[in-house]
C-alpha positions as MATLAB code, in Angstrom:
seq = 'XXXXXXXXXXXXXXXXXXXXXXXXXXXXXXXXXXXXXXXXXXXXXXXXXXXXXXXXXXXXXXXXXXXXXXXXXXXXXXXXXXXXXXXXXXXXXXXXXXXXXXXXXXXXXXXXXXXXXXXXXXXXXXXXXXXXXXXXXXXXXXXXXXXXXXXXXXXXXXXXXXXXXXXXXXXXXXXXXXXXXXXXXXXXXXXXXXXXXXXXXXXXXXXXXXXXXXXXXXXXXXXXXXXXXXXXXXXXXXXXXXXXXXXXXXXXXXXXXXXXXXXXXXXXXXXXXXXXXXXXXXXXXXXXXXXXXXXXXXXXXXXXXXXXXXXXXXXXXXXXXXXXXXXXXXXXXXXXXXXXXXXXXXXXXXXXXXXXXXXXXXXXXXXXXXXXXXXXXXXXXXXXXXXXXXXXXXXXXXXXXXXXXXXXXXXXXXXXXXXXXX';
ca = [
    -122.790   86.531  -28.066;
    -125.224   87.273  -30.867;
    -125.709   86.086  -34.600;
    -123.845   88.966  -36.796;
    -124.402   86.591  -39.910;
    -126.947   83.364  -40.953;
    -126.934   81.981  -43.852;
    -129.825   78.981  -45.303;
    -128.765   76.771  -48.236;
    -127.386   79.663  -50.144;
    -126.927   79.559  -53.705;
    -125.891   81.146  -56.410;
    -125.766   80.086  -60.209;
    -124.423   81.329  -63.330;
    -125.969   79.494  -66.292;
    -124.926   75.762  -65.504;
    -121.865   76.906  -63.175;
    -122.626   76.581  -59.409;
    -120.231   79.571  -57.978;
    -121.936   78.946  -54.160;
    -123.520   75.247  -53.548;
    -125.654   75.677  -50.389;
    -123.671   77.430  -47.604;
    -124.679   77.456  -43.921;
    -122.909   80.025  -42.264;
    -122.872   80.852  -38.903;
    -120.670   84.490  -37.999;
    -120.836   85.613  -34.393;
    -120.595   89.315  -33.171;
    -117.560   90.739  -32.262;
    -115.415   87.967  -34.445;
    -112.819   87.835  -37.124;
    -113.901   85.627  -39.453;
    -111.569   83.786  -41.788;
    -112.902   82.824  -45.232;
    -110.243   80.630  -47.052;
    -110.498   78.735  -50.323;
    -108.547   79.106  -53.649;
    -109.045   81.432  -57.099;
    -112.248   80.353  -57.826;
    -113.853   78.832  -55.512;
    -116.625   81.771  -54.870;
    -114.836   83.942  -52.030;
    -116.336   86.904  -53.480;
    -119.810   85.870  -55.216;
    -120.471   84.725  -51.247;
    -119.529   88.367  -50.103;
    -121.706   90.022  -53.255;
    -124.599   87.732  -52.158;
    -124.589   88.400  -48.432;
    -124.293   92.388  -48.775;
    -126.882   92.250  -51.102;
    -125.103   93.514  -54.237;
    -126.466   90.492  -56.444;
    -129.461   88.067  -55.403;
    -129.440   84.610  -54.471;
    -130.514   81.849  -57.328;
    -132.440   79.869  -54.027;
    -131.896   79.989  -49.675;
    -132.085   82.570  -47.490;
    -130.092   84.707  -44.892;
    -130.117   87.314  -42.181;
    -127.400   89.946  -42.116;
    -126.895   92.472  -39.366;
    -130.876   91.587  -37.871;
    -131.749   92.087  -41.978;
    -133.770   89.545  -44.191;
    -131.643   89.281  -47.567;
    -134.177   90.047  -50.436;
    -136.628   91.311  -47.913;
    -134.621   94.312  -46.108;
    -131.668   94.497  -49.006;
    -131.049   98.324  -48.310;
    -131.049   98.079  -44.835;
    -128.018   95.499  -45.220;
    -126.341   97.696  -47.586;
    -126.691  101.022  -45.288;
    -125.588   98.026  -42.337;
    -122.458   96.604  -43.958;
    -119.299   98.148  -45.401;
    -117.110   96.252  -48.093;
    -113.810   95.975  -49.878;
    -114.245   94.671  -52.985;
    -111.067   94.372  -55.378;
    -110.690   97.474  -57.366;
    -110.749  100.167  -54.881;
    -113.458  102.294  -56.508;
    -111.958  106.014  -56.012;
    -112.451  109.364  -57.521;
    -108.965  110.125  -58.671;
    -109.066  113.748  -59.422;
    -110.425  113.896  -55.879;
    -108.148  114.555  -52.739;
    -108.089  111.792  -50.314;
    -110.302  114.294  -48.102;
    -113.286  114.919  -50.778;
    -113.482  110.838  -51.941;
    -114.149  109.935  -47.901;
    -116.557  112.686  -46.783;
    -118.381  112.284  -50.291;
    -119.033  108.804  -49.377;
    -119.494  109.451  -45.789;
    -122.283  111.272  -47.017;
    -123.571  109.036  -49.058;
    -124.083  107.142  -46.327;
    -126.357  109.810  -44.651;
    -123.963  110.901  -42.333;
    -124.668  114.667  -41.486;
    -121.426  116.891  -42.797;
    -119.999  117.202  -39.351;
    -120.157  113.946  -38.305;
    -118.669  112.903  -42.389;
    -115.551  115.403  -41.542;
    -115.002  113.904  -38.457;
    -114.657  110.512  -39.312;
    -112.669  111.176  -42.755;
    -110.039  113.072  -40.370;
    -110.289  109.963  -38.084;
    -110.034  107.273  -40.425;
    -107.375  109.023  -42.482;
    -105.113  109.346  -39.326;
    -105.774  105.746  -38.528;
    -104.471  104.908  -41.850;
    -101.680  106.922  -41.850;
    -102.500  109.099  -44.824;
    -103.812  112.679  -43.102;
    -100.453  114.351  -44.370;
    -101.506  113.388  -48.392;
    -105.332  114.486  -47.558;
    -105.293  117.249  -50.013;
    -103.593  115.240  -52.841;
    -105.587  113.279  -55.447;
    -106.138  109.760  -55.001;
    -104.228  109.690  -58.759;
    -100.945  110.126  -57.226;
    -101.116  107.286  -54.426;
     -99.411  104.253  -54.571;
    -101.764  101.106  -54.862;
    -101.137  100.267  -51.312;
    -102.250  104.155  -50.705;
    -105.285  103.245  -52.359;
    -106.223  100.068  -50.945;
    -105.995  101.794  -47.212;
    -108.185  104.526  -48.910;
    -110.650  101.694  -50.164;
    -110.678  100.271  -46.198;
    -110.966  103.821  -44.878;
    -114.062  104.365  -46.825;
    -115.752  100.885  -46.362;
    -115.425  101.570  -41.949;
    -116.432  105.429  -41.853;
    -120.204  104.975  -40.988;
    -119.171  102.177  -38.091;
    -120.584   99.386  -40.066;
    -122.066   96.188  -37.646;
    -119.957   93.839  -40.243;
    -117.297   94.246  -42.268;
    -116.414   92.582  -45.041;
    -112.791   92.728  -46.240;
    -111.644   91.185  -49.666;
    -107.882   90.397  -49.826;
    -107.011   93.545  -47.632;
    -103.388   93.528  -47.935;
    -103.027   92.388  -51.433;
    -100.392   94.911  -52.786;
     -99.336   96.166  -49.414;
     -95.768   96.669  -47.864;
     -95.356   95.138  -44.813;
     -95.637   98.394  -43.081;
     -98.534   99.241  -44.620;
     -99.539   95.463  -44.217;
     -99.254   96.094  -40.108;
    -101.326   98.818  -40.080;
    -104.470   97.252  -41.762;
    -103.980   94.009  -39.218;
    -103.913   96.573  -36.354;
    -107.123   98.186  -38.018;
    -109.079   94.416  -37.849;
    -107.606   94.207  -34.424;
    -108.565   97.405  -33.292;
    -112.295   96.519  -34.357;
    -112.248   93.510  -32.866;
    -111.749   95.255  -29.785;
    -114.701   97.739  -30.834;
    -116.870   94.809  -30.733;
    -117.460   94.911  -34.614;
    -117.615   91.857  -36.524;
    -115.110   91.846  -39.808;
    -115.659   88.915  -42.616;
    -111.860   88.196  -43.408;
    -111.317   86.936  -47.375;
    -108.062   86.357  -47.688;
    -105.292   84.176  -49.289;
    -102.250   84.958  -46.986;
    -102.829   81.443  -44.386;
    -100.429   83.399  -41.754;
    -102.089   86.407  -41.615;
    -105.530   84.615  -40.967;
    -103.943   82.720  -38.111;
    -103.348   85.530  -36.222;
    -106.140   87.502  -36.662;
    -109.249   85.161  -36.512;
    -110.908   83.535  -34.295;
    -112.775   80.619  -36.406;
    -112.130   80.052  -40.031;
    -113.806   78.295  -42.741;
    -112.422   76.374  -45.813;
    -114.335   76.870  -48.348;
    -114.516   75.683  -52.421;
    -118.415   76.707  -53.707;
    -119.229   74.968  -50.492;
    -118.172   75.244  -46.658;
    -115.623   72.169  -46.261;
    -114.701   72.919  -42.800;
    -114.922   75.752  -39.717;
    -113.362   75.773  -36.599;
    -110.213   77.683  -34.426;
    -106.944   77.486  -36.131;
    -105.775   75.725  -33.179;
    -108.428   73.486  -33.152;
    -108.341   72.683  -36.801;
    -104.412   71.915  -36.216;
    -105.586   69.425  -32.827;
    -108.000   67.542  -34.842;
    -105.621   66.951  -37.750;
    -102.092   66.995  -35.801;
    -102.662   66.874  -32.193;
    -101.560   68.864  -29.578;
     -97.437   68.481  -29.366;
     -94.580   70.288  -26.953;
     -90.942   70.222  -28.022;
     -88.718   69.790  -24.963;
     -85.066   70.845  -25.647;
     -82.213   69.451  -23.286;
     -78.297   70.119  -23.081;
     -76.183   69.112  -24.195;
     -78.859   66.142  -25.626;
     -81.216   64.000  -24.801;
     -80.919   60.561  -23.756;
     -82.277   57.338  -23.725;
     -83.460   57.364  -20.143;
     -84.858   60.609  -20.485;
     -87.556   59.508  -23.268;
     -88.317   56.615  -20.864;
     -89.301   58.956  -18.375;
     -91.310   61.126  -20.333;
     -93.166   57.933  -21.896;
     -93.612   56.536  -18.220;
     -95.864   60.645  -17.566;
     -99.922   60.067  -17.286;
    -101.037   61.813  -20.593;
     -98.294   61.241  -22.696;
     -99.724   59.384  -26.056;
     -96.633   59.709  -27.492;
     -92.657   60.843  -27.472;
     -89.967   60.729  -29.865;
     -86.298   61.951  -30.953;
     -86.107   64.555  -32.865;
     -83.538   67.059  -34.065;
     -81.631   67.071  -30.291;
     -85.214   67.758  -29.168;
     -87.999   65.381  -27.403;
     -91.453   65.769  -29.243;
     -94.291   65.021  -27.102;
     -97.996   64.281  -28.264;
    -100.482   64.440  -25.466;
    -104.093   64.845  -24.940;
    -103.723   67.792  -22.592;
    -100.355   69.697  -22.463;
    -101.598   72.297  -20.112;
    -101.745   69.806  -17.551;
     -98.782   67.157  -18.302;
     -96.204   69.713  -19.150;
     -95.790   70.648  -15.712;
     -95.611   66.884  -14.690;
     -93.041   66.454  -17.601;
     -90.181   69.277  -16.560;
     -90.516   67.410  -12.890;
     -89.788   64.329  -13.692;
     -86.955   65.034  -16.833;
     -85.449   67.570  -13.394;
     -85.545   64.950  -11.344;
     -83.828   62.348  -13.470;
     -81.088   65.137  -13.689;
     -81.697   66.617  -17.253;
     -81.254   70.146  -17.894;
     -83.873   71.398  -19.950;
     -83.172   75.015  -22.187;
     -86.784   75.461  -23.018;
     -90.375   74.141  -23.603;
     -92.406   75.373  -26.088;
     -95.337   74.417  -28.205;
     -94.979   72.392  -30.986;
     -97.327   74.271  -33.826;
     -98.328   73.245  -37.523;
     -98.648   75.634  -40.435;
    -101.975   76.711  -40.628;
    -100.835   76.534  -44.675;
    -100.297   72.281  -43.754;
    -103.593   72.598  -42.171;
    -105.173   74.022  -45.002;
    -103.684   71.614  -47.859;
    -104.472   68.334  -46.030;
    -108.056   69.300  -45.377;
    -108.597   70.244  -49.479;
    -106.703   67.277  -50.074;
    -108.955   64.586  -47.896;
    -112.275   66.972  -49.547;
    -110.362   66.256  -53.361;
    -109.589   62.665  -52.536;
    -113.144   61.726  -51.531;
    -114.756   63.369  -54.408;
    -116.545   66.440  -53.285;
    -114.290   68.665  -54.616;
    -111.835   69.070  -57.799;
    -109.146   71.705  -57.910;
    -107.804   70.658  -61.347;
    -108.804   73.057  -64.240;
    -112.294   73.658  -65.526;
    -111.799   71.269  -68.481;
    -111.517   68.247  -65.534;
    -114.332   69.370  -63.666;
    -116.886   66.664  -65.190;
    -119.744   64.802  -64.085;
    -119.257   60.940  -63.736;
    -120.623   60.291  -66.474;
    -119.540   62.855  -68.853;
    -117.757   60.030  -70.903;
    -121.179   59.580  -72.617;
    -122.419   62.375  -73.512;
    -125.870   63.553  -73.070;
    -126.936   65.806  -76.471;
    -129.941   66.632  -74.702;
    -128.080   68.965  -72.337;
    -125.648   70.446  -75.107;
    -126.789   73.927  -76.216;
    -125.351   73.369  -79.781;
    -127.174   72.278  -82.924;
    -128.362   68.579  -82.227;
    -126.801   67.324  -85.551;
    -123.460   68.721  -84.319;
    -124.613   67.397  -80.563;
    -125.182   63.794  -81.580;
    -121.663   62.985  -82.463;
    -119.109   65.935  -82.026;
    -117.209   64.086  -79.512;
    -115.988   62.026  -82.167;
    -112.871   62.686  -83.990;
    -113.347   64.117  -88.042;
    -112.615   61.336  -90.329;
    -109.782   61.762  -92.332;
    -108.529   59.993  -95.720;
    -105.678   58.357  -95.808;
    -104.479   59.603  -99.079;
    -105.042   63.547  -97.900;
    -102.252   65.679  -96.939;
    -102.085   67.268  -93.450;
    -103.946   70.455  -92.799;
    -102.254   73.272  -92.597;
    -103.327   76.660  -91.200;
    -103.414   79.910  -93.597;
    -101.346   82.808  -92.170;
    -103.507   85.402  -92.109;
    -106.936   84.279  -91.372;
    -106.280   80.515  -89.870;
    -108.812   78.791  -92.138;
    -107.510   75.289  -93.141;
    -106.477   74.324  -96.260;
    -105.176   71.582  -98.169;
    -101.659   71.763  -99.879;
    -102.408   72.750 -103.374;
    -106.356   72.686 -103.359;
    -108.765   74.593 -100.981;
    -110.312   72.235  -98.475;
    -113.819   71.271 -100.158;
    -117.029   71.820  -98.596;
    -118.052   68.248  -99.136;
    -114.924   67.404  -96.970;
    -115.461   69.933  -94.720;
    -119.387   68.597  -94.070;
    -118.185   65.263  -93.171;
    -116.800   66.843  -89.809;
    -119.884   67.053  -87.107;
    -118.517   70.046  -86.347;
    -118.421   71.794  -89.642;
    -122.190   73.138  -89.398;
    -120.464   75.574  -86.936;
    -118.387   76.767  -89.876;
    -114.984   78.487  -90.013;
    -115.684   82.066  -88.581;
    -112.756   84.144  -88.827;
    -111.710   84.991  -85.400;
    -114.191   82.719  -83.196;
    -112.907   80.825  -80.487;
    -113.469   77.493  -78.898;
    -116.294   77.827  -75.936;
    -118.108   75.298  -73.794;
    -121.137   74.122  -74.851;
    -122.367   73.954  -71.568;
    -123.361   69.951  -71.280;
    -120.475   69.490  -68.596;
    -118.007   67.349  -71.305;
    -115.461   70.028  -70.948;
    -114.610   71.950  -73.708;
    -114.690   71.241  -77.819;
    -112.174   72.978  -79.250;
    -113.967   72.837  -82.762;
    -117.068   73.996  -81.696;
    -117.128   77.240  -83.119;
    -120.217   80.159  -82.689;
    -123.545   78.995  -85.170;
    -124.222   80.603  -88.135;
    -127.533   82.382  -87.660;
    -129.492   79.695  -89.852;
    -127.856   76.571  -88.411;
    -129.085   77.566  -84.537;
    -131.687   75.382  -83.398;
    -133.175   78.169  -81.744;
    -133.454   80.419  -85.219;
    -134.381   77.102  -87.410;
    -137.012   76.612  -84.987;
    -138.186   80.320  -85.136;
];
């Protein structure tokens, strides 16, 4: 089985945020591969970067037999993608949008009309082909979106959040869609939040927060974290005698009550479950069923991030607790504020003990003192105050990885470094 997808240390940054730290990616042809992480963590800067939409800040990688910033149209003509918005012509029918873009795609008009009627039919929508996309239901137009990102036969397909918005009907027929090109031999790149429909449609998966934590099966990930269990039911219960015998079976690591059931933990179940019905039938149980004992891929999934979170190469709290070790201190040479401001605005503005609390104005928010206007001498003892009291501005980051200063308002034209300097 070939390579569908490589990736080399790829990167991407924007400004001083790392969206994609690195990733090594390996996609076979013919696979459904499961991309998994949470809001944020670069699920769809990775898909941008690897259908060539935006361009890499440093590594390399090979899509469909394509160099990325070497053969980038040649990927884009290779690859189709659903992005998030679905991207229609409205006052089109469902008919024009398709064949317009199956054209676009240098398909001849013949071959465009045939696979718009195809795809359309597949998607359950060739009744509502002369309507305009305007009147379709979201779900409508996300199985438009999917229609038009497969009509030129693609070697990789990249889907982002599929069936967000979808009834479960409508949810069905995309996952028999993946499955039927899965069975075309047609590699689809799976981004999706919904753990239990990833289970059952790919074959590896990777966690992923701006960098690959871990790839494997499903059922592999859930042996390496859980082991491989069978749940043996027996009527009217189980006894005593019977969890000595299954304890005394070659393979058995473990065995347990639970629920009227007996759990078993072994190495190999394919090969002791046999030897486990003989001997609980030959100490005269009666057994109502065996069956695999399986966890949620979503348990999976939470103790991996949480192992990643707890040994510090990841953070899932909010941007503001994403810091660097050291961050306590901070560095002024890294701020991108004025360096008077830079040198001490983690402090707190002194205060007199005789002043009244500030108050905030009404109308425009600027702060005043009861009875008097708050002085411009008072204000300039603030480090902050060189950043003045712009109606309207809002707090930002200043970039140096401290989090973020709520009084650190936009510079007035003189008072940036970069002007002053000028």
């Amino acid at each position: 089985m070939g390579i569908a997808l490589r990736t080399e240390k790829l990167t991407k940054r924007f400004d001083r945020l790392v969206a994609v730290d690195g990733i090594d990616l390996e996609v076979r042809e013919g696979e459904v591969f499961g991309f998994l992480g949470p809001n944020g963590a670069g699920k769809t800067t990775t898909l941008r970067l690897v259908c060539a939409l935006i361009a890499p800040t440093s590594g390399t990688a090979e899509v469909a037999g394509y160099r990325l910033g070497v053969d980038d149209a040649k990927i884009r003509a290779a690859v189709g993608i659903l992005t998030e918005q679905p991207g229609l012509y409205e006052r089109q029918s469902a008919w024009e949008n398709l064949v317009f873009y199956a054209t676009l795609y240098g398909l001849p008009t013949a071959v465009a009309a045939k696979q718009a009627e195809r795809y359309l039919r597949l998607m359950g929508l060739w009744e509502r082909r002369q309507e305009p996309t305007a009147t379709f239901s979201r779900g409508m137009k996300q199985k438009m979106a999917i229609a038009r990102a497969a009509l030129h036969e693609p070697r990789i397909l990249f889907l982002d959040e599929p069936t967000t918005g979808l009834d479960p009907d409508a949810a069905k027929t995309v996952r028999d869609f993946i499955v039927a090109l899965r069975g075309e031999g047609r590699t689809v790149f799976l981004c999706t939040h919904n753990l239990d429909e990833a289970d059952r449609l790919c074959d590896r998966i990777a966690f992923f927060r701006h960098k690959v934590i871990r790839i494997d099966s499903p059922d592999e990930l859930r042996a390496e974290l859980y082991g491989r269990a069978t749940e043996i039911r027996l009527l009217p219960a189980p006894r005593p005698e019977d969890l000595a015998r299954v304890r005394a079976v070659a393979g058995v690591r473990e065995a347990r009550f639970e629920n009227g059931s007996i759990i078993v933990a072994s190495t190999d179940p394919l090969r002791t479950n046999p030897l486990l019905v003989r001997a609980l039938v030959e100490g005269g149980a009666e057994i109502a069923y065996v069956t695999e004992r399986r966890a949620r891929l979503e348990d999976v999934y939470l103790r991996i991030v949480e192992e990643v979170v707890e040994g510090g190469e990841a953070h899932l709290g909010p941007p503001d607790e994403r810091r660097r070790p050291d961050a306590g201190a901070h560095d002024a040479r890294a701020c991108r504020v004025h360096p008077r401001v830079a040198r001490g605005h983690r402090e707190q503005a002194p205060r007199r003990h005789d002043a009244p609390p500030t108050r905030r104005h009404p109308r425009d928010g600027r702060a005043r003192r009861r009875g008097r206007r708050h002085q411009p001498a008072e204000r300039a003892r603030h480090p902050g105050a060189l950043l003045g009291g712009a109606r309207g501005a809002r707090p930002r980051p200043c970039g140096c990885g401290a989090g973020l200063h709520r009084h650190l308002l936009p510079l007035p034209l003189h008072a940036h470094p970069d002007r002053r300097a000028a």
